[in-house]
Amino acid sequence: MDELIRYAPGLAAGFLKNLQLAALCALFSLSLGTILVAMRVAPTPVLRGAGAVYVTVVRNTPLTLVLAFSAVGLSDTLGLTFSDTPSTNSFWLVVLGLSIYTSAFVCEALRSGINTVPLGQAEAARAIGLTFVQSLRLVILPQAFRSVVAPLGSVMIAMTKNTTVAIAAGYLAESSFVMKDTFDNTGVSIPIFLGLVAAFMTVTLPIGVCASRLAGRFAVAR
Amino acid sequence: MSSGSTVLFDAPGPVARRRNTILTLLATIATLGVAYLVYAKFDEKGQWNSELWRHFISASTWTEFIIPGLTGTLTAAGLGAVFALIFGAAFGLARLSEHGWIRQPAGAVVDIFRAIPLLLLIFFMAYLSPTLFGRGDYTLLALVGGLTLYNGSVLAEVLRAGVTAVPRGQSEAAYALGLRKAGVMWHVLLPQAVTAMMPAIVSQFVVLLKDTALGYIIGYQDLLSYGFQFLPANYFGTRVSSAIVIATIYIGLNMTLSALASWLDHRPFAPRERRTLAPREQRLAPASE
Amino acid sequence: MKTVIVLVTCTLGLSACRGSFASTTLIDRIATDHAVVVGTKWDQPGMGLKVGRGEPQGFDIDVAKYLINELAGGQRMDIEWKESVSANREAFLTNGTVDMILSGYSITPARQQKVTFAGPYIVAHQDTMVRANATGISKVTDLEGKRICQVAGSISYKRITELPPEGKLGLKVQLVGAANYSECVAKLSGNNLDAVTSDDLLLAGFAAQAGGGLRILGDPFTDERWGVGLKRGDIKTCLAVNTAIARMYADGTARRLMDKWFGKATGLTLPTTLPPAEPCN
């Protein structure tokens, strides 16, 4: 127990980094995911194909490889550097890699929302003479957004947990690395592990409860 | 293009056709532009140099590095899948129990393991094992253990969802026939639930396969560590080309598994569903990982 | 309950059930079990490199084989090789995951708190590696303000950033994190770092691989004594290993191995006589 108290500041600082990563990735992945889903339902086959290729490639690659590659391939090869300070640079590379990965899942969650809308709705919208854009805006999308809350919630929970894999990209300031470092130096400690587990649960469980409650409230009765 | 979306607009007239052509042109230019940019940047660093890629044509690279790595990955994935199924079945059924003292703790366990990061679990098990079991190599144990606990919990939820999704009439009829709880579960509910949930179970195995890559972080010799660490150490400068090759292998493996899940959904005796706008593959994809 | 868990683990086909909790010395265990686990690096050419499915190859591996042969008195030994990265060497020795470590493991007072060192079996010198076309860096003090590689668990970067006793130069530099030295070298050639500083024997392996793209400054500034890491307190094995190392130099094996692995590199000064042994702590 005293190890937990002794290392609490370091672990808390690390956990804060996890939260920062999660918040930024949520922002970027939601934006990129929306663009992707627009591409995937667009009338142009080229855009649809590009979107499908992106999602297939990214969803089927392990996150560890995506992050390790973003540290090596993107940074070293494409010369993409965000800052001269190595730790900040590393931080933003992790944000980029994790956002690229999560946006594929966001896209699929949004697409599943669009696809839960029954065919009859689209047919009815067409039948009363609405154009493509009007039927989307007035009939399809409102129903679609109301049913994406639950899948999006679980994508966000998974993303929060995935911030721990930042260690694979060489980012050494977040909590799972701090925990590993502590174990390497002073041996395994159950209280430290339980403390970190509790910290993560205080973030993921409320998101889950919130998402399911919101989903219930917004659900379209059919 | 799913049949649903074509309902949203009529066959395009001349204005729409022109607009579509312009959009297609712009999209093609944009996509090719991005692709060329990436290609050029990689070329700048000499990544397309045949020197770096010719290693993958020689058989020794495959038998010495890639096949052992693949064996490591598939071993961990196979063991993880088996134990996760057992765990998922046990806890899924426990959550359906009428007895609160079984149902509540099982529910707590499943919720906890689903809420914590898998990597933390694996680290903890890898570091705790020497204290519990003495000297030894615990990377496989920690990896399989972590995968079992996490994916087993998700499978427990999938199974529970499957059983509760079986139409109520089935269990009512079974009770009416005089079967008791165990009999209803075993003869009526579970077979239908498992059949219906098979695609979701296989999709979860895709997640499991991807998560075996976490073994790289604790030093387990899987495809990622062979391809990303040992191969480049032997052949200088091949880190990027190796990464691309092993990414392709992972994508191939996972797409095969997903195709299996999709085929399972196509089978003639898959349950009927309400017809919506969704194309088939949409219903199978796990939302989160 | 513990028996059940151990049985289950064994049936998974792991080599996990290798021993009991008995804390016998390594040399006694070698005599009874004829099995030993050695930790080396697996991604450093010349020192310890996994060349495929088989066992790793390198200077550290050959030295380990010789020493174990001596400790076992010529009996056939079952050697299991394990990768030990810089970050977890002390942890592996303490919890018994490996029995001995030879991985360019420099003897330092801080590490002597946690492990027992036998040897040293060779003395390396810390040097710096830069890109071949890097102007402006010709000696190690030119590294002021530049980006150097920081590998978790390795003390090499501290020799530059800190003053004695842990360091030497106390320069102000920017540290770029990496998991291991082969990543450092990749970042160096990709221009994400300016210099990789480590023992010259280690750098020589990478420089040889890179063809002409990287050069070593040839400005050594410390003596790094590479020792054999053993579990803390195992004095008996430490003394036996020291005897074995002395024999390695006496019968010419040390010279032969150094020529085999480092003979082609230029600019290295290798010891010709047995380095003075550290007292076993």
JSON list of N, CA, C and O in Angstrom, two decimals, chain B residues 45 63-65 68 79 83 130-138 140-141 221 226 229-230 233-234 236 239, chain C residues 5 12 14 16 18 21 29 42-43 49-53 82-83 95-97 99 182-183 185 190 209-210:
[
{"chain": "B", "resi": 45, "resn": "LYS", "atom": "N", "xyz": [13.71, 8.90, -48.95]},
{"chain": "B", "resi": 45, "resn": "LYS", "atom": "CA", "xyz": [14.51, 8.23, -47.94]},
{"chain": "B", "resi": 45, "resn": "LYS", "atom": "C", "xyz": [15.02, 6.89, -48.44]},
{"chain": "B", "resi": 45, "resn": "LYS", "atom": "O", "xyz": [15.53, 6.09, -47.66]},
{"chain": "B", "resi": 63, "resn": "THR", "atom": "N", "xyz": [11.42, -18.53, -43.85]},
{"chain": "B", "resi": 63, "resn": "THR", "atom": "CA", "xyz": [11.49, -19.66, -42.93]},
{"chain": "B", "resi": 63, "resn": "THR", "atom": "C", "xyz": [12.17, -19.28, -41.63]},
{"chain": "B", "resi": 63, "resn": "THR", "atom": "O", "xyz": [11.88, -19.86, -40.59]},
{"chain": "B", "resi": 64, "resn": "GLU", "atom": "N", "xyz": [13.07, -18.30, -41.67]},
{"chain": "B", "resi": 64, "resn": "GLU", "atom": "CA", "xyz": [13.80, -17.99, -40.44]},
{"chain": "B", "resi": 64, "resn": "GLU", "atom": "C", "xyz": [13.12, -16.94, -39.60]},
{"chain": "B", "resi": 64, "resn": "GLU", "atom": "O", "xyz": [13.30, -16.89, -38.40]},
{"chain": "B", "resi": 65, "resn": "PHE", "atom": "N", "xyz": [12.39, -16.04, -40.22]},
{"chain": "B", "resi": 65, "resn": "PHE", "atom": "CA", "xyz": [11.83, -14.94, -39.44]},
{"chain": "B", "resi": 65, "resn": "PHE", "atom": "C", "xyz": [10.32, -14.94, -39.44]},
{"chain": "B", "resi": 65, "resn": "PHE", "atom": "O", "xyz": [9.67, -14.90, -38.40]},
{"chain": "B", "resi": 68, "resn": "PRO", "atom": "N", "xyz": [8.44, -18.40, -38.10]},
{"chain": "B", "resi": 68, "resn": "PRO", "atom": "CA", "xyz": [8.45, -18.53, -36.63]},
{"chain": "B", "resi": 68, "resn": "PRO", "atom": "C", "xyz": [7.60, -17.46, -35.96]},
{"chain": "B", "resi": 68, "resn": "PRO", "atom": "O", "xyz": [6.93, -17.73, -34.96]},
{"chain": "B", "resi": 79, "resn": "LEU", "atom": "N", "xyz": [-4.56, -20.46, -28.39]},
{"chain": "B", "resi": 79, "resn": "LEU", "atom": "CA", "xyz": [-4.77, -20.72, -26.96]},
{"chain": "B", "resi": 79, "resn": "LEU", "atom": "C", "xyz": [-5.74, -19.70, -26.36]},
{"chain": "B", "resi": 79, "resn": "LEU", "atom": "O", "xyz": [-6.65, -20.05, -25.60]},
{"chain": "B", "resi": 83, "resn": "PHE", "atom": "N", "xyz": [-9.40, -20.65, -24.54]},
{"chain": "B", "resi": 83, "resn": "PHE", "atom": "CA", "xyz": [-9.69, -20.30, -23.15]},
{"chain": "B", "resi": 83, "resn": "PHE", "atom": "C", "xyz": [-10.72, -19.20, -23.03]},
{"chain": "B", "resi": 83, "resn": "PHE", "atom": "O", "xyz": [-11.53, -19.18, -22.10]},
{"chain": "B", "resi": 130, "resn": "PRO", "atom": "N", "xyz": [6.42, -14.49, -11.87]},
{"chain": "B", "resi": 130, "resn": "PRO", "atom": "CA", "xyz": [7.62, -15.03, -11.21]},
{"chain": "B", "resi": 130, "resn": "PRO", "atom": "C", "xyz": [7.46, -15.12, -9.69]},
{"chain": "B", "resi": 130, "resn": "PRO", "atom": "O", "xyz": [7.98, -16.04, -9.06]},
{"chain": "B", "resi": 131, "resn": "THR", "atom": "N", "xyz": [6.71, -14.15, -9.12]},
{"chain": "B", "resi": 131, "resn": "THR", "atom": "CA", "xyz": [6.51, -14.20, -7.67]},
{"chain": "B", "resi": 131, "resn": "THR", "atom": "C", "xyz": [5.66, -15.40, -7.27]},
{"chain": "B", "resi": 131, "resn": "THR", "atom": "O", "xyz": [5.85, -15.99, -6.22]},
{"chain": "B", "resi": 132, "resn": "LEU", "atom": "N", "xyz": [4.69, -15.75, -8.15]},
{"chain": "B", "resi": 132, "resn": "LEU", "atom": "CA", "xyz": [3.80, -16.85, -7.80]},
{"chain": "B", "resi": 132, "resn": "LEU", "atom": "C", "xyz": [4.39, -18.21, -8.15]},
{"chain": "B", "resi": 132, "resn": "LEU", "atom": "O", "xyz": [4.24, -19.17, -7.42]},
{"chain": "B", "resi": 133, "resn": "PHE", "atom": "N", "xyz": [5.05, -18.28, -9.30]},
{"chain": "B", "resi": 133, "resn": "PHE", "atom": "CA", "xyz": [5.41, -19.59, -9.82]},
{"chain": "B", "resi": 133, "resn": "PHE", "atom": "C", "xyz": [6.90, -19.84, -9.83]},
{"chain": "B", "resi": 133, "resn": "PHE", "atom": "O", "xyz": [7.34, -20.86, -10.31]},
{"chain": "B", "resi": 134, "resn": "GLY", "atom": "N", "xyz": [7.72, -18.90, -9.36]},
{"chain": "B", "resi": 134, "resn": "GLY", "atom": "CA", "xyz": [9.15, -19.15, -9.38]},
{"chain": "B", "resi": 134, "resn": "GLY", "atom": "C", "xyz": [9.77, -18.77, -10.71]},
{"chain": "B", "resi": 134, "resn": "GLY", "atom": "O", "xyz": [9.21, -18.03, -11.51]},
{"chain": "B", "resi": 135, "resn": "ARG", "atom": "N", "xyz": [10.96, -19.28, -10.96]},
{"chain": "B", "resi": 135, "resn": "ARG", "atom": "CA", "xyz": [11.69, -18.90, -12.16]},
{"chain": "B", "resi": 135, "resn": "ARG", "atom": "C", "xyz": [10.98, -19.41, -13.41]},
{"chain": "B", "resi": 135, "resn": "ARG", "atom": "O", "xyz": [10.41, -20.48, -13.39]},
{"chain": "B", "resi": 136, "resn": "GLY", "atom": "N", "xyz": [11.06, -18.65, -14.45]},
{"chain": "B", "resi": 136, "resn": "GLY", "atom": "CA", "xyz": [10.46, -19.17, -15.67]},
{"chain": "B", "resi": 136, "resn": "GLY", "atom": "C", "xyz": [10.16, -18.09, -16.67]},
{"chain": "B", "resi": 136, "resn": "GLY", "atom": "O", "xyz": [10.39, -16.91, -16.44]},
{"chain": "B", "resi": 137, "resn": "ASP", "atom": "N", "xyz": [9.64, -18.51, -17.79]},
{"chain": "B", "resi": 137, "resn": "ASP", "atom": "CA", "xyz": [9.33, -17.61, -18.89]},
{"chain": "B", "resi": 137, "resn": "ASP", "atom": "C", "xyz": [7.82, -17.45, -18.97]},
{"chain": "B", "resi": 137, "resn": "ASP", "atom": "O", "xyz": [7.11, -18.39, -19.28]},
{"chain": "B", "resi": 138, "resn": "TYR", "atom": "N", "xyz": [7.35, -16.27, -18.68]},
{"chain": "B", "resi": 138, "resn": "TYR", "atom": "CA", "xyz": [5.91, -16.10, -18.54]},
{"chain": "B", "resi": 138, "resn": "TYR", "atom": "C", "xyz": [5.28, -15.23, -19.59]},
{"chain": "B", "resi": 138, "resn": "TYR", "atom": "O", "xyz": [4.14, -14.81, -19.42]},
{"chain": "B", "resi": 140, "resn": "LEU", "atom": "N", "xyz": [4.22, -15.91, -22.65]},
{"chain": "B", "resi": 140, "resn": "LEU", "atom": "CA", "xyz": [3.05, -16.53, -23.27]},
{"chain": "B", "resi": 140, "resn": "LEU", "atom": "C", "xyz": [1.90, -16.63, -22.27]},
{"chain": "B", "resi": 140, "resn": "LEU", "atom": "O", "xyz": [0.74, -16.35, -22.59]},
{"chain": "B", "resi": 141, "resn": "LEU", "atom": "N", "xyz": [2.24, -16.99, -21.03]},
{"chain": "B", "resi": 141, "resn": "LEU", "atom": "CA", "xyz": [1.20, -17.12, -20.02]},
{"chain": "B", "resi": 141, "resn": "LEU", "atom": "C", "xyz": [0.49, -15.80, -19.79]},
{"chain": "B", "resi": 141, "resn": "LEU", "atom": "O", "xyz": [-0.74, -15.73, -19.76]},
{"chain": "B", "resi": 221, "resn": "GLN", "atom": "N", "xyz": [7.84, -13.53, -28.58]},
{"chain": "B", "resi": 221, "resn": "GLN", "atom": "CA", "xyz": [8.27, -13.55, -29.98]},
{"chain": "B", "resi": 221, "resn": "GLN", "atom": "C", "xyz": [7.12, -13.86, -30.91]},
{"chain": "B", "resi": 221, "resn": "GLN", "atom": "O", "xyz": [6.87, -15.01, -31.25]},
{"chain": "B", "resi": 226, "resn": "TYR", "atom": "N", "xyz": [9.35, -10.35, -34.58]},
{"chain": "B", "resi": 226, "resn": "TYR", "atom": "CA", "xyz": [10.25, -10.86, -35.61]},
{"chain": "B", "resi": 226, "resn": "TYR", "atom": "C", "xyz": [10.37, -9.88, -36.76]},
{"chain": "B", "resi": 226, "resn": "TYR", "atom": "O", "xyz": [11.44, -9.63, -37.29]},
{"chain": "B", "resi": 229, "resn": "GLN", "atom": "N", "xyz": [11.53, -6.06, -35.14]},
{"chain": "B", "resi": 229, "resn": "GLN", "atom": "CA", "xyz": [12.73, -5.92, -34.32]},
{"chain": "B", "resi": 229, "resn": "GLN", "atom": "C", "xyz": [13.89, -6.76, -34.84]},
{"chain": "B", "resi": 229, "resn": "GLN", "atom": "O", "xyz": [14.98, -6.25, -35.05]},
{"chain": "B", "resi": 230, "resn": "PHE", "atom": "N", "xyz": [13.66, -8.08, -35.06]},
{"chain": "B", "resi": 230, "resn": "PHE", "atom": "CA", "xyz": [14.79, -8.93, -35.43]},
{"chain": "B", "resi": 230, "resn": "PHE", "atom": "C", "xyz": [15.17, -8.81, -36.89]},
{"chain": "B", "resi": 230, "resn": "PHE", "atom": "O", "xyz": [16.34, -8.81, -37.23]},
{"chain": "B", "resi": 233, "resn": "ALA", "atom": "N", "xyz": [17.13, -5.72, -37.49]},
{"chain": "B", "resi": 233, "resn": "ALA", "atom": "CA", "xyz": [18.45, -5.77, -36.86]},
{"chain": "B", "resi": 233, "resn": "ALA", "atom": "C", "xyz": [19.41, -6.58, -37.72]},
{"chain": "B", "resi": 233, "resn": "ALA", "atom": "O", "xyz": [20.61, -6.35, -37.70]},
{"chain": "B", "resi": 234, "resn": "ASN", "atom": "N", "xyz": [18.85, -7.54, -38.47]},
{"chain": "B", "resi": 234, "resn": "ASN", "atom": "CA", "xyz": [19.72, -8.34, -39.32]},
{"chain": "B", "resi": 234, "resn": "ASN", "atom": "C", "xyz": [20.01, -7.68, -40.66]},
{"chain": "B", "resi": 234, "resn": "ASN", "atom": "O", "xyz": [21.11, -7.78, -41.18]},
{"chain": "B", "resi": 236, "resn": "PHE", "atom": "N", "xyz": [20.00, -4.17, -42.35]},
{"chain": "B", "resi": 236, "resn": "PHE", "atom": "CA", "xyz": [19.94, -2.76, -41.99]},
{"chain": "B", "resi": 236, "resn": "PHE", "atom": "C", "xyz": [18.97, -1.98, -42.87]},
{"chain": "B", "resi": 236, "resn": "PHE", "atom": "O", "xyz": [18.95, -2.14, -44.07]},
{"chain": "B", "resi": 239, "resn": "ARG", "atom": "N", "xyz": [13.42, -1.59, -41.71]},
{"chain": "B", "resi": 239, "resn": "ARG", "atom": "CA", "xyz": [12.34, -1.50, -40.74]},
{"chain": "B", "resi": 239, "resn": "ARG", "atom": "C", "xyz": [11.01, -1.17, -41.41]},
{"chain": "B", "resi": 239, "resn": "ARG", "atom": "O", "xyz": [9.99, -1.79, -41.13]},
{"chain": "C", "resi": 5, "resn": "ILE", "atom": "N", "xyz": [-2.70, -24.49, -10.09]},
{"chain": "C", "resi": 5, "resn": "ILE", "atom": "CA", "xyz": [-2.32, -23.46, -11.04]},
{"chain": "C", "resi": 5, "resn": "ILE", "atom": "C", "xyz": [-1.06, -23.87, -11.77]},
{"chain": "C", "resi": 5, "resn": "ILE", "atom": "O", "xyz": [-0.95, -23.72, -12.98]},
{"chain": "C", "resi": 12, "resn": "LEU", "atom": "N", "xyz": [0.00, -26.12, -20.45]},
{"chain": "C", "resi": 12, "resn": "LEU", "atom": "CA", "xyz": [0.01, -25.22, -21.59]},
{"chain": "C", "resi": 12, "resn": "LEU", "atom": "C", "xyz": [1.28, -25.39, -22.40]},
{"chain": "C", "resi": 12, "resn": "LEU", "atom": "O", "xyz": [1.49, -24.73, -23.40]},
{"chain": "C", "resi": 14, "resn": "LEU", "atom": "N", "xyz": [4.32, -24.70, -21.52]},
{"chain": "C", "resi": 14, "resn": "LEU", "atom": "CA", "xyz": [5.32, -23.67, -21.38]},
{"chain": "C", "resi": 14, "resn": "LEU", "atom": "C", "xyz": [6.53, -24.22, -20.65]},
{"chain": "C", "resi": 14, "resn": "LEU", "atom": "O", "xyz": [6.43, -25.18, -19.90]},
{"chain": "C", "resi": 16, "resn": "ALA", "atom": "N", "xyz": [7.60, -23.01, -18.20]},
{"chain": "C", "resi": 16, "resn": "ALA", "atom": "CA", "xyz": [7.50, -22.15, -17.05]},
{"chain": "C", "resi": 16, "resn": "ALA", "atom": "C", "xyz": [7.88, -22.84, -15.76]},
{"chain": "C", "resi": 16, "resn": "ALA", "atom": "O", "xyz": [8.29, -22.22, -14.81]},
{"chain": "C", "resi": 18, "resn": "ARG", "atom": "N", "xyz": [10.23, -24.35, -14.31]},
{"chain": "C", "resi": 18, "resn": "ARG", "atom": "CA", "xyz": [11.61, -24.75, -14.39]},
{"chain": "C", "resi": 18, "resn": "ARG", "atom": "C", "xyz": [12.25, -25.04, -13.04]},
{"chain": "C", "resi": 18, "resn": "ARG", "atom": "O", "xyz": [13.28, -25.62, -12.94]},
{"chain": "C", "resi": 21, "resn": "PHE", "atom": "N", "xyz": [11.29, -22.81, -5.50]},
{"chain": "C", "resi": 21, "resn": "PHE", "atom": "CA", "xyz": [11.71, -21.53, -4.94]},
{"chain": "C", "resi": 21, "resn": "PHE", "atom": "C", "xyz": [13.07, -21.62, -4.28]},
{"chain": "C", "resi": 21, "resn": "PHE", "atom": "O", "xyz": [13.57, -20.66, -3.76]},
{"chain": "C", "resi": 29, "resn": "ARG", "atom": "N", "xyz": [23.22, -25.28, -9.22]},
{"chain": "C", "resi": 29, "resn": "ARG", "atom": "CA", "xyz": [22.10, -25.68, -10.09]},
{"chain": "C", "resi": 29, "resn": "ARG", "atom": "C", "xyz": [22.61, -26.23, -11.40]},
{"chain": "C", "resi": 29, "resn": "ARG", "atom": "O", "xyz": [22.04, -27.15, -11.97]},
{"chain": "C", "resi": 42, "resn": "TRP", "atom": "N", "xyz": [19.24, -9.37, -28.44]},
{"chain": "C", "resi": 42, "resn": "TRP", "atom": "CA", "xyz": [18.93, -10.12, -29.64]},
{"chain": "C", "resi": 42, "resn": "TRP", "atom": "C", "xyz": [18.91, -9.24, -30.88]},
{"chain": "C", "resi": 42, "resn": "TRP", "atom": "O", "xyz": [18.58, -9.71, -31.95]},
{"chain": "C", "resi": 43, "resn": "ASP", "atom": "N", "xyz": [19.15, -7.94, -30.69]},
{"chain": "C", "resi": 43, "resn": "ASP", "atom": "CA", "xyz": [19.03, -7.07, -31.86]},
{"chain": "C", "resi": 43, "resn": "ASP", "atom": "C", "xyz": [20.25, -6.19, -32.03]},
{"chain": "C", "resi": 43, "resn": "ASP", "atom": "O", "xyz": [20.15, -5.09, -32.54]},
{"chain": "C", "resi": 49, "resn": "LEU", "atom": "N", "xyz": [22.68, -11.14, -31.68]},
{"chain": "C", "resi": 49, "resn": "LEU", "atom": "CA", "xyz": [21.72, -10.90, -32.75]},
{"chain": "C", "resi": 49, "resn": "LEU", "atom": "C", "xyz": [21.00, -12.20, -33.05]},
{"chain": "C", "resi": 49, "resn": "LEU", "atom": "O", "xyz": [21.62, -13.23, -33.24]},
{"chain": "C", "resi": 50, "resn": "LYS", "atom": "N", "xyz": [19.66, -12.14, -33.05]},
{"chain": "C", "resi": 50, "resn": "LYS", "atom": "CA", "xyz": [18.90, -13.33, -33.41]},
{"chain": "C", "resi": 50, "resn": "LYS", "atom": "C", "xyz": [18.85, -13.39, -34.92]},
{"chain": "C", "resi": 50, "resn": "LYS", "atom": "O", "xyz": [18.25, -12.55, -35.57]},
{"chain": "C", "resi": 51, "resn": "VAL", "atom": "N", "xyz": [19.49, -14.41, -35.49]},
{"chain": "C", "resi": 51, "resn": "VAL", "atom": "CA", "xyz": [19.59, -14.44, -36.94]},
{"chain": "C", "resi": 51, "resn": "VAL", "atom": "C", "xyz": [18.51, -15.31, -37.56]},
{"chain": "C", "resi": 51, "resn": "VAL", "atom": "O", "xyz": [18.63, -15.71, -38.70]},
{"chain": "C", "resi": 52, "resn": "GLY", "atom": "N", "xyz": [17.46, -15.60, -36.82]},
{"chain": "C", "resi": 52, "resn": "GLY", "atom": "CA", "xyz": [16.42, -16.41, -37.41]},
{"chain": "C", "resi": 52, "resn": "GLY", "atom": "C", "xyz": [15.83, -17.29, -36.34]},
{"chain": "C", "resi": 52, "resn": "GLY", "atom": "O", "xyz": [15.70, -16.90, -35.19]},
{"chain": "C", "resi": 53, "resn": "ARG", "atom": "N", "xyz": [15.52, -18.50, -36.72]},
{"chain": "C", "resi": 53, "resn": "ARG", "atom": "CA", "xyz": [14.82, -19.36, -35.77]},
{"chain": "C", "resi": 53, "resn": "ARG", "atom": "C", "xyz": [15.73, -19.90, -34.68]},
{"chain": "C", "resi": 53, "resn": "ARG", "atom": "O", "xyz": [15.30, -20.21, -33.60]},
{"chain": "C", "resi": 82, "resn": "LYS", "atom": "N", "xyz": [17.51, -16.18, -23.79]},
{"chain": "C", "resi": 82, "resn": "LYS", "atom": "CA", "xyz": [16.36, -15.30, -23.64]},
{"chain": "C", "resi": 82, "resn": "LYS", "atom": "C", "xyz": [16.78, -13.88, -23.98]},
{"chain": "C", "resi": 82, "resn": "LYS", "atom": "O", "xyz": [17.93, -13.49, -23.75]},
{"chain": "C", "resi": 83, "resn": "GLU", "atom": "N", "xyz": [15.84, -13.10, -24.51]},
{"chain": "C", "resi": 83, "resn": "GLU", "atom": "CA", "xyz": [16.19, -11.72, -24.80]},
{"chain": "C", "resi": 83, "resn": "GLU", "atom": "C", "xyz": [16.04, -10.89, -23.54]},
{"chain": "C", "resi": 83, "resn": "GLU", "atom": "O", "xyz": [15.01, -10.94, -22.87]},
{"chain": "C", "resi": 95, "resn": "ASN", "atom": "N", "xyz": [14.11, -11.78, -10.24]},
{"chain": "C", "resi": 95, "resn": "ASN", "atom": "CA", "xyz": [13.01, -12.75, -10.11]},
{"chain": "C", "resi": 95, "resn": "ASN", "atom": "C", "xyz": [13.31, -14.07, -10.79]},
{"chain": "C", "resi": 95, "resn": "ASN", "atom": "O", "xyz": [12.44, -14.93, -10.90]},
{"chain": "C", "resi": 96, "resn": "GLY", "atom": "N", "xyz": [14.54, -14.23, -11.26]},
{"chain": "C", "resi": 96, "resn": "GLY", "atom": "CA", "xyz": [14.94, -15.55, -11.71]},
{"chain": "C", "resi": 96, "resn": "GLY", "atom": "C", "xyz": [14.51, -15.93, -13.11]},
{"chain": "C", "resi": 96, "resn": "GLY", "atom": "O", "xyz": [14.61, -17.09, -13.49]},
{"chain": "C", "resi": 97, "resn": "THR", "atom": "N", "xyz": [14.03, -14.96, -13.90]},
{"chain": "C", "resi": 97, "resn": "THR", "atom": "CA", "xyz": [13.64, -15.30, -15.27]},
{"chain": "C", "resi": 97, "resn": "THR", "atom": "C", "xyz": [14.86, -15.76, -16.06]},
{"chain": "C", "resi": 97, "resn": "THR", "atom": "O", "xyz": [14.77, -16.65, -16.91]},
{"chain": "C", "resi": 99, "resn": "ASP", "atom": "N", "xyz": [19.28, -16.71, -15.57]},
{"chain": "C", "resi": 99, "resn": "ASP", "atom": "CA", "xyz": [20.27, -17.02, -14.55]},
{"chain": "C", "resi": 99, "resn": "ASP", "atom": "C", "xyz": [21.48, -16.13, -14.65]},
{"chain": "C", "resi": 99, "resn": "ASP", "atom": "O", "xyz": [22.09, -15.81, -13.63]},
{"chain": "C", "resi": 182, "resn": "SER", "atom": "N", "xyz": [18.82, -0.57, -31.79]},
{"chain": "C", "resi": 182, "resn": "SER", "atom": "CA", "xyz": [18.58, -0.62, -33.23]},
{"chain": "C", "resi": 182, "resn": "SER", "atom": "C", "xyz": [17.56, 0.42, -33.65]},
{"chain": "C", "resi": 182, "resn": "SER", "atom": "O", "xyz": [17.63, 0.96, -34.76]},
{"chain": "C", "resi": 183, "resn": "GLU", "atom": "N", "xyz": [16.63, 0.76, -32.74]},
{"chain": "C", "resi": 183, "resn": "GLU", "atom": "CA", "xyz": [15.72, 1.87, -33.04]},
{"chain": "C", "resi": 183, "resn": "GLU", "atom": "C", "xyz": [16.49, 3.17, -33.09]},
{"chain": "C", "resi": 183, "resn": "GLU", "atom": "O", "xyz": [16.23, 4.03, -33.95]},
{"chain": "C", "resi": 185, "resn": "VAL", "atom": "N", "xyz": [19.54, 3.63, -33.98]},
{"chain": "C", "resi": 185, "resn": "VAL", "atom": "CA", "xyz": [20.28, 3.72, -35.23]},
{"chain": "C", "resi": 185, "resn": "VAL", "atom": "C", "xyz": [19.34, 4.06, -36.38]},
{"chain": "C", "resi": 185, "resn": "VAL", "atom": "O", "xyz": [19.68, 4.85, -37.27]},
{"chain": "C", "resi": 190, "resn": "GLY", "atom": "N", "xyz": [17.54, 8.26, -40.13]},
{"chain": "C", "resi": 190, "resn": "GLY", "atom": "CA", "xyz": [16.38, 8.98, -40.63]},
{"chain": "C", "resi": 190, "resn": "GLY", "atom": "C", "xyz": [16.37, 10.44, -40.22]},
{"chain": "C", "resi": 190, "resn": "GLY", "atom": "O", "xyz": [15.39, 11.14, -40.40]},
{"chain": "C", "resi": 209, "resn": "GLN", "atom": "N", "xyz": [27.06, -2.66, -40.50]},
{"chain": "C", "resi": 209, "resn": "GLN", "atom": "CA", "xyz": [25.85, -2.96, -41.26]},
{"chain": "C", "resi": 209, "resn": "GLN", "atom": "C", "xyz": [25.46, -1.83, -42.18]},
{"chain": "C", "resi": 209, "resn": "GLN", "atom": "O", "xyz": [24.91, -2.03, -43.26]},
{"chain": "C", "resi": 210, "resn": "ALA", "atom": "N", "xyz": [25.73, -0.59, -41.73]},
{"chain": "C", "resi": 210, "resn": "ALA", "atom": "CA", "xyz": [25.20, 0.56, -42.46]},
{"chain": "C", "resi": 210, "resn": "ALA", "atom": "C", "xyz": [26.04, 0.91, -43.68]},
{"chain": "C", "resi": 210, "resn": "ALA", "atom": "O", "xyz": [25.74, 1.85, -44.37]}
]
